[in-house]
Coordinates of N, CA, C and O in Angstrom, one line a residue:
M324 N 0.8 -1.2 0.0 CA 0.0 0.0 0.0 C 0.9 1.3 0.0 O 1.9 1.3 0.7
K325 N 0.5 2.2 -0.8 CA 1.3 3.5 -0.9 C 1.1 4.3 0.3 O 0.0 4.5 0.8
N326 N 2.2 4.9 0.8 CA 2.1 5.9 1.9 C 1.5 7.2 1.4 O 1.7 7.5 0.2
K327 N 0.8 7.9 2.3 CA 0.2 9.1 1.9 C 1.1 10.3 2.0 O 2.0 10.3 2.8
V328 N 1.0 11.2 1.1 CA 1.6 12.5 1.1 C 0.5 13.6 1.2 O -0.3 13.7 0.3
V329 N 0.5 14.2 2.4 CA -0.5 15.2 2.6 C 0.2 16.6 2.8 O 1.1 16.7 3.6
V330 N -0.3 17.6 2.1 CA 0.2 18.9 2.2 C -0.7 19.8 3.1 O -1.9 19.8 2.8
I331 N -0.1 20.4 4.1 CA -0.9 21.3 5.0 C -0.5 22.7 4.8 O 0.7 23.0 4.8
T332 N -1.4 23.6 4.5 CA -1.1 25.0 4.2 C -2.0 25.9 5.0 O -3.0 25.5 5.5
G333 N -1.5 27.1 5.0 CA -2.3 28.2 5.7 C -1.5 29.4 5.8 O -0.3 29.4 5.7
V334 N -2.1 30.6 6.0 CA -1.4 31.8 6.1 C -0.7 31.8 7.5 O -1.1 31.1 8.4
P335 N 0.4 32.6 7.6 CA 1.1 32.6 8.9 C 0.2 33.1 10.0 O -0.6 34.0 9.8
G336 N 0.2 32.3 11.1 CA -0.6 32.7 12.2 C -2.0 32.0 12.3 O -2.7 32.1 13.3
V337 N -2.3 31.1 11.3 CA -3.6 30.4 11.3 C -3.5 29.2 12.3 O -4.6 28.7 12.7
G338 N -2.3 28.7 12.6 CA -2.2 27.6 13.5 C -2.1 26.3 12.9 O -2.3 25.2 13.5
G339 N -1.7 26.2 11.6 CA -1.6 25.0 10.9 C -0.6 24.0 11.5 O -0.9 22.8 11.6
T340 N 0.5 24.5 11.9 CA 1.6 23.6 12.4 C 1.1 23.0 13.7 O 1.3 21.8 13.9
T341 N 0.6 23.8 14.6 CA 0.1 23.4 15.9 C -1.0 22.3 15.7 O -1.0 21.2 16.3
L342 N -1.9 22.6 14.9 CA -3.1 21.7 14.6 C -2.5 20.4 14.0 O -3.0 19.3 14.5
T343 N -1.6 20.4 13.1 CA -1.0 19.2 12.5 C -0.3 18.4 13.6 O -0.4 17.2 13.6
Q344 N 0.5 19.0 14.4 CA 1.3 18.3 15.4 C 0.3 17.6 16.4 O 0.6 16.5 16.8
M345 N -0.8 18.3 16.8 CA -1.7 17.6 17.7 C -2.4 16.4 17.0 O -2.6 15.4 17.6
A346 N -2.8 16.6 15.7 CA -3.4 15.5 15.0 C -2.5 14.3 14.9 O -2.9 13.1 15.1
I347 N -1.2 14.5 14.5 CA -0.2 13.4 14.4 C 0.0 12.7 15.7 O 0.1 11.5 15.8
E348 N 0.0 13.5 16.8 CA 0.2 12.9 18.1 C -1.0 12.0 18.5 O -0.8 10.8 18.9
K349 N -2.2 12.4 18.2 CA -3.4 11.6 18.5 C -3.4 10.3 17.6 O -3.7 9.2 18.0
L350 N -3.0 10.5 16.3 CA -3.0 9.3 15.4 C -2.0 8.3 15.8 O -2.2 7.1 15.7
S351 N -0.8 8.8 16.4 CA 0.2 7.8 16.8 C -0.3 7.0 17.9 O 0.1 5.8 18.1
E352 N -1.2 7.5 18.8 CA -1.8 6.8 19.9 C -2.6 5.6 19.3 O -2.9 4.6 20.0
E353 N -3.1 5.8 18.1 CA -4.0 4.8 17.4 C -3.1 3.9 16.5 O -3.7 3.0 15.8
G354 N -1.8 4.1 16.5 CA -0.9 3.2 15.7 C -0.8 3.7 14.3 O -0.3 2.9 13.5
I355 N -1.2 4.9 14.0 CA -1.1 5.4 12.6 C 0.0 6.4 12.6 O 0.0 7.4 13.4
S356 N 1.0 6.2 11.8 CA 2.3 7.0 11.8 C 2.3 8.0 10.7 O 2.1 7.6 9.5
Y357 N 2.7 9.2 11.0 CA 3.0 10.3 10.0 C 4.3 11.0 10.5 O 4.5 11.2 11.7
K358 N 5.1 11.3 9.5 CA 6.2 12.2 9.8 C 5.9 13.5 9.2 O 5.5 13.7 8.1
M359 N 6.1 14.6 10.0 CA 5.8 15.9 9.6 C 7.2 16.6 9.1 O 8.2 16.5 9.9
V360 N 7.2 17.1 7.9 CA 8.4 17.8 7.4 C 8.0 19.2 7.0 O 6.9 19.4 6.4
N361 N 8.8 20.1 7.3 CA 8.6 21.5 6.9 C 9.4 21.7 5.5 O 10.6 21.5 5.5
F362 N 8.7 22.1 4.5 CA 9.3 22.2 3.2 C 10.5 23.2 3.2 O 11.5 22.9 2.6
G363 N 10.3 24.3 3.8 CA 11.4 25.3 3.9 C 12.7 24.8 4.6 O 13.8 25.1 4.2
T364 N 12.5 24.0 5.6 CA 13.6 23.4 6.3 C 14.3 22.4 5.4 O 15.6 22.3 5.4
V365 N 13.6 21.6 4.7 CA 14.2 20.6 3.7 C 15.0 21.4 2.6 O 16.1 21.0 2.3
M366 N 14.4 22.5 2.2 CA 15.1 23.3 1.2 C 16.4 23.8 1.7 O 17.4 23.8 1.0
F367 N 16.4 24.3 3.0 CA 17.6 24.8 3.6 C 18.6 23.7 3.7 O 19.8 23.9 3.4
E368 N 18.2 22.5 4.1 CA 19.1 21.3 4.2 C 19.8 21.0 2.9 O 21.0 20.8 2.8
V369 N 19.0 21.0 1.8 CA 19.5 20.8 0.5 C 20.6 21.9 0.1 O 21.6 21.6 -0.4
A370 N 20.2 23.1 0.3 CA 21.1 24.2 0.0 C 22.4 24.2 0.8 O 23.5 24.5 0.3
K371 N 22.3 23.9 2.1 CA 23.4 23.8 2.9 C 24.3 22.6 2.5 O 25.6 22.8 2.5
E372 N 23.8 21.5 2.2 CA 24.5 20.3 1.7 C 25.3 20.7 0.4 O 26.4 20.2 0.2
G373 N 24.7 21.5 -0.4 CA 25.4 22.0 -1.6 C 26.3 23.1 -1.4 O 26.8 23.7 -2.4
N374 N 26.6 23.5 -0.2 CA 27.4 24.6 0.2 C 27.0 25.9 -0.5 O 27.8 26.8 -0.9
L375 N 25.7 26.1 -0.7 CA 25.2 27.3 -1.3 C 24.8 28.4 -0.3 O 24.8 29.6 -0.6
V376 N 24.5 28.0 1.0 CA 24.2 28.9 2.0 C 24.7 28.5 3.3 O 25.0 27.3 3.5
K377 N 24.8 29.4 4.3 CA 25.2 29.1 5.7 C 24.1 29.2 6.6 O 24.0 28.5 7.6
D378 N 23.1 30.1 6.3 CA 21.9 30.2 7.1 C 20.7 30.4 6.2 O 20.8 30.7 5.0
R379 N 19.5 30.2 6.8 CA 18.3 30.2 6.0 C 18.0 31.5 5.3 O 17.4 31.5 4.3
D380 N 18.3 32.6 5.9 CA 18.0 33.9 5.3 C 18.8 34.1 4.0 O 18.3 34.9 3.2
E381 N 19.9 33.4 3.8 CA 20.6 33.6 2.5 C 19.9 33.0 1.4 O 20.1 33.3 0.2
M382 N 19.0 32.0 1.6 CA 18.3 31.3 0.5 C 17.5 32.2 -0.4 O 17.5 32.0 -1.6
R383 N 16.8 33.2 0.2 CA 16.0 34.1 -0.7 C 16.9 35.0 -1.6 O 16.3 35.6 -2.5
K384 N 18.2 35.0 -1.3 CA 19.1 35.8 -2.1 C 19.7 35.1 -3.3 O 20.4 35.6 -4.1
L385 N 19.4 33.8 -3.3 CA 20.0 33.0 -4.4 C 19.2 33.3 -5.7 O 18.1 33.7 -5.7
D386 N 19.9 33.1 -6.8 CA 19.3 33.4 -8.1 C 18.1 32.4 -8.3 O 18.1 31.3 -7.8
P387 N 17.1 32.8 -9.1 CA 15.9 32.0 -9.3 C 16.1 30.6 -9.8 O 15.4 29.7 -9.3
E388 N 17.0 30.4 -10.7 CA 17.3 29.1 -11.2 C 17.8 28.2 -10.1 O 17.4 27.0 -10.1
T389 N 18.7 28.7 -9.3 CA 19.2 27.9 -8.2 C 18.1 27.6 -7.2 O 18.0 26.4 -6.7
Q390 N 17.2 28.6 -6.9 CA 16.1 28.3 -6.0 C 15.2 27.2 -6.6 O 14.7 26.3 -5.8
K391 N 14.9 27.3 -7.9 CA 14.1 26.2 -8.5 C 14.7 24.8 -8.3 O 14.0 23.9 -8.0
R392 N 16.0 24.8 -8.5 CA 16.7 23.5 -8.4 C 16.6 23.0 -7.0 O 16.4 21.8 -6.8
I393 N 16.8 23.9 -6.0 CA 16.7 23.5 -4.6 C 15.3 23.0 -4.3 O 15.1 22.0 -3.6
Q394 N 14.3 23.7 -4.8 CA 12.9 23.3 -4.5 C 12.7 21.9 -5.1 O 12.1 21.1 -4.4
K395 N 13.1 21.7 -6.3 CA 12.9 20.4 -6.9 C 13.6 19.3 -6.1 O 13.0 18.2 -5.9
L396 N 14.9 19.5 -5.7 CA 15.6 18.5 -4.9 C 14.9 18.3 -3.6 O 14.9 17.2 -3.1
A397 N 14.4 19.3 -3.0 CA 13.7 19.2 -1.7 C 12.4 18.3 -1.9 O 12.1 17.5 -1.1
G398 N 11.7 18.6 -3.0 CA 10.5 17.8 -3.3 C 10.9 16.3 -3.5 O 10.2 15.4 -3.0
K399 N 12.0 16.1 -4.2 CA 12.5 14.7 -4.4 C 12.8 14.0 -3.1 O 12.5 12.9 -2.8
K400 N 13.5 14.8 -2.2 CA 13.9 14.3 -0.9 C 12.7 13.9 0.0 O 12.7 12.8 0.6
I401 N 11.7 14.7 -0.1 CA 10.4 14.4 0.7 C 9.7 13.2 0.1 O 9.2 12.3 0.8
A402 N 9.7 13.1 -1.3 CA 9.1 12.0 -1.9 C 9.8 10.7 -1.5 O 9.1 9.6 -1.3
E403 N 11.1 10.7 -1.4 CA 11.9 9.6 -0.9 C 11.4 9.2 0.5 O 11.3 8.0 0.8
L404 N 11.3 10.1 1.4 CA 10.8 9.9 2.7 C 9.4 9.2 2.7 O 9.2 8.3 3.6
S405 N 8.6 9.5 1.8 CA 7.3 8.9 1.7 C 7.3 7.5 1.4 O 6.3 6.8 1.5
K406 N 8.4 6.9 0.9 CA 8.5 5.5 0.7 C 8.6 4.7 2.0 O 8.3 3.5 2.0
E407 N 9.0 5.4 3.1 CA 9.1 4.8 4.4 C 7.9 5.0 5.3 O 7.6 4.1 6.1
T408 N 7.2 6.1 5.2 CA 6.1 6.4 6.1 C 5.2 7.4 5.4 O 5.5 8.0 4.4
N409 N 4.0 7.6 6.0 CA 3.1 8.7 5.6 C 3.8 10.0 6.0 O 4.4 10.1 7.0
I410 N 3.6 11.0 5.1 CA 4.3 12.3 5.3 C 3.2 13.4 5.3 O 2.3 13.4 4.5
V411 N 3.4 14.3 6.2 CA 2.7 15.6 6.2 C 3.7 16.7 5.9 O 4.7 16.8 6.6
V412 N 3.5 17.4 4.8 CA 4.4 18.5 4.4 C 3.7 19.8 4.8 O 2.7 20.2 4.4
D413 N 4.4 20.5 5.8 CA 4.0 21.8 6.3 C 4.6 22.9 5.4 O 5.9 23.0 5.4
T414 N 3.8 23.6 4.7 CA 4.3 24.6 3.8 C 3.3 25.7 3.5 O 2.2 25.7 4.2
H415 N 3.6 26.6 2.6 CA 2.6 27.7 2.3 C 2.1 27.4 0.9 O 2.9 27.1 0.0
S416 N 0.8 27.6 0.7 CA 0.2 27.4 -0.6 C 0.7 28.6 -1.5 O 1.0 28.4 -2.7
T417 N 0.7 29.8 -0.9 CA 1.3 31.0 -1.6 C 2.1 31.7 -0.6 O 1.9 31.7 0.6
V418 N 3.0 32.5 -1.1 CA 3.8 33.4 -0.3 C 3.6 34.8 -0.8 O 3.7 35.1 -2.0
K419 N 3.2 35.7 0.1 CA 2.9 37.1 -0.2 C 4.3 37.8 -0.3 O 5.0 37.9 0.7
T420 N 4.6 38.4 -1.5 CA 5.8 39.1 -1.7 C 5.4 40.6 -2.1 O 4.3 40.8 -2.5
P421 N 6.4 41.5 -2.0 CA 6.1 42.9 -2.5 C 5.7 42.9 -3.9 O 5.0 43.9 -4.3
K422 N 6.0 41.9 -4.7 CA 5.7 41.9 -6.2 C 4.5 41.1 -6.5 O 4.2 40.9 -7.6
G423 N 3.8 40.6 -5.4 CA 2.6 39.7 -5.7 C 2.8 38.4 -5.0 O 3.7 38.1 -4.3
Y424 N 1.8 37.5 -5.3 CA 1.8 36.2 -4.7 C 2.6 35.2 -5.5 O 2.6 35.2 -6.7
L425 N 3.4 34.4 -4.7 CA 4.3 33.5 -5.3 C 3.7 32.1 -5.0 O 3.4 31.8 -3.8
A426 N 3.7 31.2 -6.0 CA 3.2 29.8 -5.7 C 4.2 29.1 -4.8 O 5.4 29.1 -5.0
G427 N 3.6 28.5 -3.7 CA 4.4 27.8 -2.7 C 4.8 26.4 -3.2 O 5.8 25.9 -2.8
L428 N 4.0 25.9 -4.2 CA 4.3 24.6 -4.7 C 4.2 24.6 -6.2 O 3.2 24.2 -6.9
P429 N 5.3 25.1 -6.9 CA 5.3 25.2 -8.3 C 5.3 23.8 -8.9 O 5.5 22.8 -8.2
S430 N 5.0 23.7 -10.2 CA 4.8 22.4 -10.9 C 6.0 21.5 -10.7 O 5.8 20.3 -10.5
W431 N 7.2 22.0 -10.7 CA 8.4 21.1 -10.6 C 8.4 20.5 -9.2 O 9.0 19.4 -9.0
V432 N 7.8 21.1 -8.2 CA 7.8 20.5 -6.8 C 6.6 19.5 -6.8 O 6.8 18.4 -6.3
L433 N 5.5 19.9 -7.3 CA 4.3 19.0 -7.4 C 4.7 17.7 -8.1 O 4.2 16.6 -7.7
E434 N 5.4 17.8 -9.2 CA 5.8 16.6 -9.9 C 6.6 15.6 -9.0 O 6.4 14.4 -9.2
E435 N 7.4 16.1 -8.1 CA 8.2 15.3 -7.2 C 7.3 14.7 -6.1 O 7.4 13.6 -5.7
L436 N 6.5 15.6 -5.5 CA 5.8 15.3 -4.3 C 4.6 14.4 -4.6 O 4.3 13.4 -3.8
Q437 N 3.8 14.7 -5.6 CA 2.6 13.9 -6.0 C 1.7 13.8 -4.7 O 1.4 12.6 -4.3
P438 N 1.2 14.9 -4.2 CA 0.4 14.8 -3.0 C -0.9 14.1 -3.2 O -1.5 14.1 -4.3
D439 N -1.4 13.4 -2.2 CA -2.7 12.8 -2.2 C -3.8 13.7 -1.8 O -4.9 13.7 -2.3
I440 N -3.5 14.6 -0.8 CA -4.5 15.5 -0.2 C -3.8 16.8 0.0 O -2.6 16.8 0.5
I441 N -4.5 17.9 -0.2 CA -4.0 19.2 0.1 C -5.0 19.8 1.1 O -6.2 19.9 0.8
V442 N -4.5 20.2 2.3 CA -5.4 20.7 3.3 C -5.1 22.2 3.5 O -3.9 22.6 3.6
I443 N -6.1 23.0 3.5 CA -5.9 24.5 3.7 C -6.6 24.7 5.1 O -7.7 24.4 5.3
V444 N -5.8 25.3 6.0 CA -6.2 25.7 7.3 C -6.6 27.1 7.3 O -5.8 27.9 6.9
E445 N -7.8 27.5 7.7 CA -8.3 28.9 7.7 C -9.0 29.2 8.9 O -9.5 28.4 9.7
T446 N -9.2 30.5 9.1 CA -10.2 31.1 10.0 C -10.4 32.5 9.6 O -10.0 32.9 8.5
T447 N -11.1 33.3 10.3 CA -11.3 34.7 9.9 C -10.1 35.5 9.9 O -9.1 35.3 10.7
G448 N -10.0 36.6 9.1 CA -8.9 37.5 9.1 C -8.7 38.1 10.5 O -7.6 38.3 10.9
D449 N -9.8 38.5 11.2 CA -9.7 39.1 12.5 C -9.0 38.1 13.5 O -8.2 38.6 14.3
E450 N -9.4 36.9 13.5 CA -8.8 35.9 14.4 C -7.3 35.8 14.2 O -6.5 35.8 15.1
I451 N -6.9 35.7 12.9 CA -5.5 35.5 12.6 C -4.8 36.8 13.0 O -3.7 36.7 13.6
L452 N -5.3 38.0 12.7 CA -4.7 39.2 13.1 C -4.4 39.2 14.6 O -3.3 39.6 15.0
M453 N -5.4 38.9 15.4 CA -5.3 38.9 16.9 C -4.2 37.9 17.3 O -3.4 38.1 18.2
R454 N -4.2 36.7 16.7 CA -3.1 35.7 17.0 C -1.7 36.2 16.7 O -0.8 36.1 17.5
R455 N -1.6 36.9 15.6 CA -0.3 37.4 15.2 C 0.1 38.5 16.2 O 1.3 38.6 16.6
L456 N -0.8 39.4 16.6 CA -0.5 40.5 17.5 C -0.1 39.9 18.9 O 0.7 40.5 19.6
G457 N -0.6 38.7 19.2 CA -0.4 38.1 20.6 C 0.9 37.2 20.6 O 1.2 36.7 21.6
D458 N 1.5 37.0 19.4 CA 2.7 36.1 19.4 C 4.0 36.9 19.4 O 4.4 37.5 18.4
D459 N 4.6 36.9 20.6 CA 5.9 37.7 20.7 C 7.1 36.9 20.2 O 8.2 37.5 20.1
T460 N 6.9 35.6 19.8 CA 8.0 34.8 19.4 C 8.3 35.0 17.9 O 9.3 34.6 17.4
R461 N 7.4 35.7 17.2 CA 7.6 35.9 15.7 C 7.7 37.4 15.4 O 7.1 38.2 16.1
N462 N 8.3 37.7 14.3 CA 8.4 39.1 13.8 C 7.7 39.1 12.4 O 8.3 39.0 11.4
R463 N 6.3 39.2 12.5 CA 5.5 39.2 11.3 C 5.1 40.6 10.9 O 5.0 41.5 11.7
D464 N 4.9 40.7 9.6 CA 4.4 42.0 9.1 C 2.9 42.2 9.6 O 2.2 41.2 9.7
I465 N 2.6 43.4 9.9 CA 1.2 43.7 10.3 C 0.4 43.9 9.1 O 0.7 44.7 8.2
E466 N -0.7 43.2 9.0 CA -1.6 43.3 7.9 C -3.0 43.6 8.4 O -3.3 43.2 9.5
R467 N -3.9 44.1 7.6 CA -5.3 44.3 7.9 C -6.0 42.9 7.8 O -5.5 42.1 7.0
A468 N -7.1 42.8 8.4 CA -7.9 41.5 8.3 C -8.3 41.2 6.9 O -8.2 40.1 6.4
G469 N -8.6 42.3 6.2 CA -9.0 42.1 4.8 C -7.9 41.6 3.9 O -8.1 40.8 3.0
D470 N -6.6 42.1 4.2 CA -5.5 41.6 3.5 C -5.2 40.1 3.7 O -4.9 39.3 2.8
I471 N -5.4 39.7 5.0 CA -5.3 38.3 5.4 C -6.3 37.4 4.7 O -6.0 36.4 4.1
E472 N -7.5 37.9 4.6 CA -8.6 37.2 3.9 C -8.3 37.1 2.4 O -8.6 36.0 1.8
E473 N -7.7 38.1 1.8 CA -7.3 38.0 0.4 C -6.3 36.9 0.2 O -6.4 36.2 -0.7
H474 N -5.3 36.9 1.1 CA -4.3 35.9 1.1 C -4.9 34.5 1.2 O -4.5 33.6 0.4
Q475 N -5.9 34.3 2.0 CA -6.5 33.0 2.2 C -7.2 32.6 0.9 O -7.2 31.5 0.4
F476 N -7.9 33.6 0.2 CA -8.5 33.4 -1.1 C -7.5 32.9 -2.1 O -7.7 32.0 -2.9
M477 N -6.3 33.6 -2.1 CA -5.3 33.2 -3.1 C -4.8 31.8 -2.8 O -4.5 31.0 -3.7
N478 N -4.7 31.4 -1.5 CA -4.3 30.0 -1.1 C -5.3 29.0 -1.7 O -4.9 28.0 -2.1
R479 N -6.6 29.4 -1.6 CA -7.6 28.4 -2.1 C -7.5 28.3 -3.6 O -7.5 27.1 -4.1
C480 N -7.3 29.4 -4.3 CA -7.1 29.3 -5.8 C -5.9 28.4 -6.1 O -6.0 27.6 -7.0
A481 N -4.8 28.7 -5.4 CA -3.5 27.9 -5.7 C -3.7 26.5 -5.4 O -3.4 25.6 -6.2
A482 N -4.4 26.2 -4.3 CA -4.6 24.8 -3.8 C -5.4 24.0 -4.9 O -5.1 22.8 -5.2
M483 N -6.5 24.6 -5.4 CA -7.3 24.0 -6.4 C -6.5 23.7 -7.7 O -6.6 22.7 -8.3
T484 N -5.6 24.6 -8.0 CA -4.7 24.4 -9.2 C -3.8 23.3 -8.9 O -3.6 22.4 -9.8
Y485 N -3.3 23.2 -7.7 CA -2.4 22.1 -7.4 C -3.2 20.7 -7.5 O -2.6 19.7 -7.9
G486 N -4.4 20.8 -7.0 CA -5.3 19.6 -7.1 C -5.5 19.2 -8.6 O -5.5 18.0 -8.9
V487 N -5.8 20.2 -9.4 CA -6.0 19.9 -10.9 C -4.7 19.2 -11.5 O -4.8 18.3 -12.3
L488 N -3.6 19.8 -11.1 CA -2.3 19.3 -11.7 C -1.9 17.9 -11.2 O -1.2 17.2 -11.9
T489 N -2.4 17.5 -10.0 CA -1.9 16.2 -9.4 C -3.0 15.2 -9.2 O -2.7 14.1 -8.9
G490 N -4.3 15.6 -9.2 CA -5.4 14.7 -8.9 C -5.6 14.7 -7.4 O -6.4 13.9 -6.9
A491 N -4.9 15.5 -6.6 CA -5.1 15.5 -5.1 C -6.5 16.2 -4.8 O -6.9 17.0 -5.5
T492 N -7.1 15.7 -3.7 CA -8.2 16.4 -3.2 C -7.8 17.6 -2.4 O -6.7 17.6 -1.9
V493 N -8.7 18.5 -2.2 CA -8.5 19.8 -1.5 C -9.5 19.9 -0.4 O -10.7 19.8 -0.6
K494 N -9.0 20.0 0.9 CA -9.9 20.0 2.0 C -9.6 21.3 2.8 O -8.5 21.7 3.0
I495 N -10.7 22.1 3.1 CA -10.6 23.3 4.0 C -11.0 22.9 5.4 O -12.1 22.4 5.6
I496 N -10.1 23.2 6.3 CA -10.4 23.0 7.8 C -10.4 24.3 8.4 O -9.4 25.1 8.3
K497 N -11.5 24.6 9.2 CA -11.6 25.9 9.9 C -10.9 25.7 11.3 O -11.4 24.8 12.0
N498 N -10.0 26.5 11.6 CA -9.3 26.5 13.0 C -9.7 27.7 13.7 O -9.0 28.7 13.9
K499 N -11.0 27.7 14.2 CA -11.6 28.8 14.9 C -11.0 28.9 16.4 O -10.6 27.9 17.0
D500 N -11.0 30.1 16.9 CA -10.5 30.3 18.3 C -11.3 29.4 19.2 O -12.6 29.3 19.1
Y501 N -10.6 28.8 20.1 CA -11.2 28.0 21.2 C -11.9 26.7 20.7 O -12.5 26.0 21.4
L502 N -11.7 26.4 19.4 CA -12.3 25.2 18.8 C -11.2 24.3 18.1 O -11.5 23.6 17.2
I503 N -10.0 24.4 18.6 CA -8.9 23.6 18.0 C -9.2 22.1 18.0 O -8.8 21.4 17.1
N504 N -9.8 21.6 19.1 CA -10.0 20.2 19.2 C -10.9 19.7 18.1 O -10.8 18.6 17.5
K505 N -11.9 20.5 17.7 CA -12.8 20.2 16.6 C -12.0 20.1 15.3 O -12.2 19.2 14.5
A506 N -11.1 21.1 15.1 CA -10.3 21.1 13.9 C -9.3 19.9 13.9 O -9.1 19.3 12.8
V507 N -8.8 19.5 15.0 CA -7.9 18.4 15.1 C -8.6 17.1 14.7 O -8.1 16.3 13.9
E508 N -9.8 17.0 15.2 CA -10.6 15.8 14.9 C -10.9 15.7 13.4 O -10.9 14.7 12.7
E509 N -11.2 16.9 12.8 CA -11.5 16.9 11.3 C -10.2 16.6 10.5 O -10.3 15.8 9.6
L510 N -9.1 17.0 11.0 CA -7.8 16.7 10.3 C -7.5 15.2 10.5 O -7.1 14.5 9.5
I511 N -7.8 14.7 11.6 CA -7.5 13.2 11.9 C -8.4 12.4 10.9 O -7.9 11.5 10.3
S512 N -9.6 12.8 10.7 CA -10.5 12.0 9.8 C -9.9 12.1 8.3 O -10.1 11.2 7.6
V513 N -9.3 13.2 8.0 CA -8.7 13.4 6.6 C -7.4 12.5 6.5 O -7.2 11.9 5.5
L514 N -6.7 12.4 7.6 CA -5.4 11.7 7.5 C -5.6 10.2 7.6 O -4.7 9.4 7.2
K515 N -6.7 9.7 8.2 CA -6.9 8.2 8.3 C -7.1 7.6 7.0 O -7.5 8.1 6.1

């Protein structure tokens, strides 16, 4: 039986990583194993192994062709991991840049990953804004709730495109304030 490759996405501050960690922990209690990998971390490992960078911040300064090559190699590395166990890829569907939205999973990455399911974690722009303002551990750009909701809309558009290109299903999970256990149960049902 083929192991699953599930991509979890969401805007910064939506709680996708926390939600995923909680779901994986509960599934392991039932004997269902998933390994969670952060796509950006795997990219950094690939770049560092190739002596291209010393720290993660240097990656965004690499030329676009080198970045594409690193993305593809990271996708290949994650695909190799999926031969051993089910994988959850923690990444961004889109990245908001000063020049517009950038696809988080371009076609050359999708070709390597071949995800089975793409999950978008969402909540209201107001809730995300308040979470960001209350998080002293991160240095995030301040955005209006409407800007956050636009970013979530772009994530949906990109995720559906990823689904069209790979045949993956796309699931939206709402991670509302004070209802994380409900979101965890919903994610567990998707991962089973």
